[in-house]
Amino acid sequence: MSTFNTLDDLDSNQRVLIRLDLNSPVSDGSARDNRRFDRHAETVRELADAGHRVVCMAHQGRPGNDSFISLKSHADILSSHIDRDVQFVADTYGADAIEAIRSLENGEVLLLENTRMVEEELPEEDPEVKAATDFVETLAAEFDAYINDAYSAAHRNHASLVGFPLVLPSYAGRVMQSEYEANTAIAEREFDGRVTMVIGGTKATDVIGVMNAIGDKIDTFCMGGIAGELFLRAAGHNVGYDIDDNDLYDTQWENNKATIESLLEERGDQIELAVDLAYADGNDERAEVEVAAIEEKDKSYLDIGSTSVAQYDPIIRDSEAVFVKGALGVFEDERFAVGTSGVLEAIAETDCFSVVGGGDTSRAIELYGMSEDDFSHVSIAGGAYIRALTGDPLPAVELLIDAAN
Ligand SMILES: Nc1ncnc2c1ncn2[C@@H]1O[C@H](COP(=O)(O)OP(=O)(O)OP(=O)(O)O)[C@@H](O)[C@H]1O
Ligand SMILES: O=C(O)[C@H](O)COP(=O)(O)O
């Protein structure tokens, strides 16, 4: 597949600016280690070993969310994965950042502060607009090359992703290369038997927006996570709204209500909803309730229930291909891992073609004693992977391809 320039095309001794996707779960104000660090470490290590000066950009969370934090802890985690120091500067493109960039020696690695702290990074705009921002112009002047390794963020038209390919020689990093090749090939595959997609996670908007586009390729959607609860709400149950400040449901409901309702109407026979949900009871133990018995939502539902898992299990075992996007519950807490681990184990035990995607979902594989080898492909991308399945191009990838031609 000849597409974009890769690290094999990079000249020696370059000052490189590389976009990673280190967007991670956050606890106690710090990032938690996950597969994204491990995978990007390969690209960063290769560049540093080759003697380039490596400056990394990445984002974390979204402004206004609890997970919108500094990248300081990310530098420490990345450093532990590449066995060399990763310097950190709490600045994006101001005087401190420029000084740190200019002080870098060959083979050294520096991580800049969270790109989403730059006002010009968001919102989504045309590449030409992003390329003309102070952020892109100022940083571009310090580098010989731009590398995009952030396949999992390539569906966003943000400055750090679409601005630089217009002003610097641009290359794909190793993660970009392998994820692009795998996900593009998968999007083109055809299957004879049942094709199932398991949908969970927190970013319901990303998946609901593409369910129609992939609906002709998918026979059955098994729903969980936030999207699952929103569908239950549309089906007339008293769930799928916020009962605390975490705005996981209400905004996504407002933005997707019409689409969910029309999906249920037009594709209702393809969509499997949970029949029971799990929560923490007064003793902090896992408890389950039938969806039909919920009169009012007065607690957070953190997993699908075991009857729902038993309902999804034969569907998965009868499938020729299973695509997973997002976790069915808060699997990081063992009490609420029943849905996610149950579904993943069913996939691992069959020989269907399987892809597991979702920024954090791949972590469940390791956490619950499975191996990545039990699946055909494990992607560290969530929204980008599901967009790729529709066959729609990813803006940041298209720009890398244009740059090579
Ligand atoms: N019912 C739920 N309530 C709160 N969080 C949930 C629930 N179900 C799943 N989650 C959380 O969803 C996260 C998994 O999301 P995942 O990273 O796979 O997809 P995403 O957040 O939707 O999107 P992306 O992969 O694009 O980042 C897990 O960290 C899990 O705790
Ligand atoms: O985690 C992800 O899926 C990517 O980093 C994109 O993050 P976003 O959904 O906040 O743009």
PDB file of N, CA, C and O and ligand atoms in Angstrom, residues 36 200-203 206 225-226 229 248-249 301-303 325-332 357-361 381-383, ligand 1:
ATOM      1  N   ARG A  36      -1.445   3.103  24.630  1.00  0.00           N
ATOM      2  CA  ARG A  36      -1.013   4.181  23.726  1.00  0.00           C
ATOM      3  C   ARG A  36       0.457   4.536  23.970  1.00  0.00           C
ATOM      4  O   ARG A  36       1.202   4.809  23.029  1.00  0.00           O
ATOM      5  N   GLY A 200     -19.661   0.321  23.146  1.00  0.00           N
ATOM      6  CA  GLY A 200     -19.712   0.802  24.524  1.00  0.00           C
ATOM      7  C   GLY A 200     -18.886   2.071  24.651  1.00  0.00           C
ATOM      8  O   GLY A 200     -18.843   2.868  23.719  1.00  0.00           O
ATOM      9  N   GLY A 201     -18.216   2.231  25.785  1.00  0.00           N
ATOM     10  CA  GLY A 201     -17.371   3.408  25.986  1.00  0.00           C
ATOM     11  C   GLY A 201     -18.163   4.630  26.394  1.00  0.00           C
ATOM     12  O   GLY A 201     -19.375   4.558  26.645  1.00  0.00           O
ATOM     13  N   THR A 202     -17.462   5.742  26.435  1.00  0.00           N
ATOM     14  CA  THR A 202     -18.090   6.978  26.908  1.00  0.00           C
ATOM     15  C   THR A 202     -18.466   7.930  25.768  1.00  0.00           C
ATOM     16  O   THR A 202     -19.371   8.735  25.918  1.00  0.00           O
ATOM     17  N   LYS A 203     -17.742   7.845  24.639  1.00  0.00           N
ATOM     18  CA  LYS A 203     -17.964   8.824  23.557  1.00  0.00           C
ATOM     19  C   LYS A 203     -19.065   8.324  22.631  1.00  0.00           C
ATOM     20  O   LYS A 203     -18.819   7.897  21.495  1.00  0.00           O
ATOM     21  N   ASP A 206     -19.463   9.766  18.970  1.00  0.00           N
ATOM     22  CA  ASP A 206     -18.613   9.246  17.886  1.00  0.00           C
ATOM     23  C   ASP A 206     -19.224   8.017  17.222  1.00  0.00           C
ATOM     24  O   ASP A 206     -19.119   7.849  16.006  1.00  0.00           O
ATOM     25  N   GLY A 225     -22.302   0.489  27.760  1.00  0.00           N
ATOM     26  CA  GLY A 225     -21.683   1.788  28.030  1.00  0.00           C
ATOM     27  C   GLY A 225     -22.694   2.922  27.958  1.00  0.00           C
ATOM     28  O   GLY A 225     -23.903   2.714  28.128  1.00  0.00           O
ATOM     29  N   ILE A 226     -22.207   4.115  27.670  1.00  0.00           N
ATOM     30  CA  ILE A 226     -23.087   5.288  27.670  1.00  0.00           C
ATOM     31  C   ILE A 226     -24.072   5.226  26.504  1.00  0.00           C
ATOM     32  O   ILE A 226     -25.269   5.497  26.664  1.00  0.00           O
ATOM     33  N   GLU A 229     -27.032   3.037  27.259  1.00  0.00           N
ATOM     34  CA  GLU A 229     -28.056   3.625  28.138  1.00  0.00           C
ATOM     35  C   GLU A 229     -28.886   4.676  27.391  1.00  0.00           C
ATOM     36  O   GLU A 229     -30.085   4.831  27.634  1.00  0.00           O
ATOM     37  N   LEU A 248     -22.115  12.895  31.273  1.00  0.00           N
ATOM     38  CA  LEU A 248     -21.818  11.804  30.341  1.00  0.00           C
ATOM     39  C   LEU A 248     -23.005  11.578  29.406  1.00  0.00           C
ATOM     40  O   LEU A 248     -22.833  11.139  28.271  1.00  0.00           O
ATOM     41  N   TYR A 249     -24.212  11.903  29.894  1.00  0.00           N
ATOM     42  CA  TYR A 249     -25.429  11.539  29.153  1.00  0.00           C
ATOM     43  C   TYR A 249     -26.165  12.720  28.510  1.00  0.00           C
ATOM     44  O   TYR A 249     -26.518  12.661  27.334  1.00  0.00           O
ATOM     45  N   TYR A 301     -25.304   3.497  36.665  1.00  0.00           N
ATOM     46  CA  TYR A 301     -25.194   2.132  36.163  1.00  0.00           C
ATOM     47  C   TYR A 301     -23.836   1.998  35.492  1.00  0.00           C
ATOM     48  O   TYR A 301     -23.494   2.775  34.600  1.00  0.00           O
ATOM     49  N   LEU A 302     -23.072   1.023  35.971  1.00  0.00           N
ATOM     50  CA  LEU A 302     -21.666   0.978  35.590  1.00  0.00           C
ATOM     51  C   LEU A 302     -21.287  -0.228  34.735  1.00  0.00           C
ATOM     52  O   LEU A 302     -20.124  -0.403  34.377  1.00  0.00           O
ATOM     53  N   ASP A 303     -22.268  -1.043  34.418  1.00  0.00           N
ATOM     54  CA  ASP A 303     -21.987  -2.214  33.573  1.00  0.00           C
ATOM     55  C   ASP A 303     -23.331  -2.754  33.075  1.00  0.00           C
ATOM     56  O   ASP A 303     -24.375  -2.468  33.666  1.00  0.00           O
ATOM     57  N   LYS A 325     -16.102  -1.638  19.830  1.00  0.00           N
ATOM     58  CA  LYS A 325     -15.720  -0.225  19.997  1.00  0.00           C
ATOM     59  C   LYS A 325     -16.153   0.212  21.388  1.00  0.00           C
ATOM     60  O   LYS A 325     -17.329   0.468  21.631  1.00  0.00           O
ATOM     61  N   GLY A 326     -15.197   0.260  22.291  1.00  0.00           N
ATOM     62  CA  GLY A 326     -15.499   0.764  23.629  1.00  0.00           C
ATOM     63  C   GLY A 326     -15.929  -0.344  24.581  1.00  0.00           C
ATOM     64  O   GLY A 326     -16.411  -1.405  24.172  1.00  0.00           O
ATOM     65  N   ALA A 327     -15.743  -0.058  25.850  1.00  0.00           N
ATOM     66  CA  ALA A 327     -16.029  -1.038  26.903  1.00  0.00           C
ATOM     67  C   ALA A 327     -17.500  -0.982  27.291  1.00  0.00           C
ATOM     68  O   ALA A 327     -18.122   0.076  27.272  1.00  0.00           O
ATOM     69  N   LEU A 328     -18.058  -2.141  27.697  1.00  0.00           N
ATOM     70  CA  LEU A 328     -19.484  -2.204  28.058  1.00  0.00           C
ATOM     71  C   LEU A 328     -19.747  -1.729  29.474  1.00  0.00           C
ATOM     72  O   LEU A 328     -20.906  -1.592  29.893  1.00  0.00           O
ATOM     73  N   GLY A 329     -18.672  -1.497  30.233  1.00  0.00           N
ATOM     74  CA  GLY A 329     -18.826  -1.009  31.600  1.00  0.00           C
ATOM     75  C   GLY A 329     -17.493  -0.465  32.092  1.00  0.00           C
ATOM     76  O   GLY A 329     -16.502  -0.440  31.352  1.00  0.00           O
ATOM     77  N   VAL A 330     -17.485  -0.055  33.345  1.00  0.00           N
ATOM     78  CA  VAL A 330     -16.253   0.500  33.937  1.00  0.00           C
ATOM     79  C   VAL A 330     -15.360  -0.683  34.330  1.00  0.00           C
ATOM     80  O   VAL A 330     -15.250  -1.052  35.493  1.00  0.00           O
ATOM     81  N   PHE A 331     -14.715  -1.263  33.306  1.00  0.00           N
ATOM     82  CA  PHE A 331     -13.999  -2.528  33.504  1.00  0.00           C
ATOM     83  C   PHE A 331     -12.765  -2.371  34.385  1.00  0.00           C
ATOM     84  O   PHE A 331     -12.225  -3.342  34.896  1.00  0.00           O
ATOM     85  N   GLU A 332     -12.313  -1.108  34.547  1.00  0.00           N
ATOM     86  CA  GLU A 332     -11.125  -0.874  35.383  1.00  0.00           C
ATOM     87  C   GLU A 332     -11.404  -1.309  36.820  1.00  0.00           C
ATOM     88  O   GLU A 332     -10.489  -1.614  37.583  1.00  0.00           O
ATOM     89  N   GLY A 357     -11.285  -2.150  19.373  1.00  0.00           N
ATOM     90  CA  GLY A 357     -10.817  -0.771  19.350  1.00  0.00           C
ATOM     91  C   GLY A 357     -11.404   0.002  20.512  1.00  0.00           C
ATOM     92  O   GLY A 357     -12.332  -0.467  21.177  1.00  0.00           O
ATOM     93  N   GLY A 358     -10.853   1.177  20.740  1.00  0.00           N
ATOM     94  CA  GLY A 358     -11.279   2.013  21.873  1.00  0.00           C
ATOM     95  C   GLY A 358     -10.023   2.382  22.622  1.00  0.00           C
ATOM     96  O   GLY A 358      -9.209   1.492  22.929  1.00  0.00           O
ATOM     97  N   GLY A 359      -9.888   3.687  22.867  1.00  0.00           N
ATOM     98  CA  GLY A 359      -8.654   4.183  23.481  1.00  0.00           C
ATOM     99  C   GLY A 359      -8.204   3.324  24.639  1.00  0.00           C
ATOM    100  O   GLY A 359      -7.028   3.016  24.783  1.00  0.00           O
ATOM    101  N   ASP A 360      -9.159   2.912  25.457  1.00  0.00           N
ATOM    102  CA  ASP A 360      -8.777   2.228  26.680  1.00  0.00           C
ATOM    103  C   ASP A 360      -9.177   0.762  26.695  1.00  0.00           C
ATOM    104  O   ASP A 360      -8.719  -0.002  27.533  1.00  0.00           O
ATOM    105  N   THR A 361     -10.021   0.379  25.775  1.00  0.00           N
ATOM    106  CA  THR A 361     -10.604  -0.960  25.827  1.00  0.00           C
ATOM    107  C   THR A 361      -9.556  -2.066  25.694  1.00  0.00           C
ATOM    108  O   THR A 361      -9.676  -3.134  26.301  1.00  0.00           O
ATOM    109  N   ALA A 381      -7.094   3.006  18.608  1.00  0.00           N
ATOM    110  CA  ALA A 381      -8.001   4.081  18.196  1.00  0.00           C
ATOM    111  C   ALA A 381      -9.445   3.710  18.535  1.00  0.00           C
ATOM    112  O   ALA A 381      -9.809   2.538  18.527  1.00  0.00           O
ATOM    113  N   GLY A 382     -10.257   4.732  18.822  1.00  0.00           N
ATOM    114  CA  GLY A 382     -11.675   4.530  19.081  1.00  0.00           C
ATOM    115  C   GLY A 382     -12.489   5.171  17.973  1.00  0.00           C
ATOM    116  O   GLY A 382     -12.867   4.536  16.991  1.00  0.00           O
ATOM    117  N   GLY A 383     -12.713   6.484  18.109  1.00  0.00           N
ATOM    118  CA  GLY A 383     -13.503   7.220  17.120  1.00  0.00           C
ATOM    119  C   GLY A 383     -12.921   7.123  15.716  1.00  0.00           C
ATOM    120  O   GLY A 383     -13.661   6.999  14.729  1.00  0.00           O
TER     121      GLY A 383
HETATM  122  N1  LIG B   1     -21.620   2.839  32.159  1.00  0.00           N
HETATM  123  C1  LIG B   1     -20.464   3.488  32.157  1.00  0.00           C
HETATM  124  N2  LIG B   1     -20.281   4.576  32.934  1.00  0.00           N
HETATM  125  C2  LIG B   1     -19.103   5.245  32.937  1.00  0.00           C
HETATM  126  N3  LIG B   1     -18.038   4.908  32.173  1.00  0.00           N
HETATM  127  C3  LIG B   1     -18.169   3.839  31.378  1.00  0.00           C
HETATM  128  C4  LIG B   1     -19.377   3.082  31.313  1.00  0.00           C
HETATM  129  N4  LIG B   1     -19.195   2.095  30.433  1.00  0.00           N
HETATM  130  C5  LIG B   1     -17.934   2.217  29.964  1.00  0.00           C
HETATM  131  N5  LIG B   1     -17.302   3.257  30.528  1.00  0.00           N
HETATM  132  C6  LIG B   1     -15.916   3.714  30.345  1.00  0.00           C
HETATM  133  O1  LIG B   1     -15.604   3.795  28.982  1.00  0.00           O
HETATM  134  C7  LIG B   1     -14.187   3.738  28.873  1.00  0.00           C
HETATM  135  C8  LIG B   1     -13.821   3.031  27.613  1.00  0.00           C
HETATM  136  O2  LIG B   1     -13.939   3.902  26.656  1.00  0.00           O
HETATM  137  P1  LIG B   1     -13.032   3.707  25.344  1.00  0.00           P
HETATM  138  O3  LIG B   1     -11.744   4.406  25.524  1.00  0.00           O
HETATM  139  O4  LIG B   1     -12.994   2.305  24.972  1.00  0.00           O
HETATM  140  O5  LIG B   1     -13.902   4.401  24.382  1.00  0.00           O
HETATM  141  P2  LIG B   1     -14.316   5.884  24.377  1.00  0.00           P
HETATM  142  O6  LIG B   1     -13.918   6.576  25.655  1.00  0.00           O
HETATM  143  O7  LIG B   1     -15.758   5.843  24.079  1.00  0.00           O
HETATM  144  O8  LIG B   1     -13.615   6.516  23.123  1.00  0.00           O
HETATM  145  P3  LIG B   1     -12.146   6.537  22.488  1.00  0.00           P
HETATM  146  O9  LIG B   1     -11.716   5.153  22.340  1.00  0.00           O
HETATM  147  O10 LIG B   1     -12.363   7.221  21.207  1.00  0.00           O
HETATM  148  O11 LIG B   1     -11.295   7.280  23.471  1.00  0.00           O
HETATM  149  C9  LIG B   1     -13.677   2.919  30.003  1.00  0.00           C
HETATM  150  O12 LIG B   1     -12.653   3.634  30.646  1.00  0.00           O
HETATM  151  C10 LIG B   1     -14.906   2.691  30.862  1.00  0.00           C
HETATM  152  O13 LIG B   1     -14.654   2.915  32.235  1.00  0.00           O
END
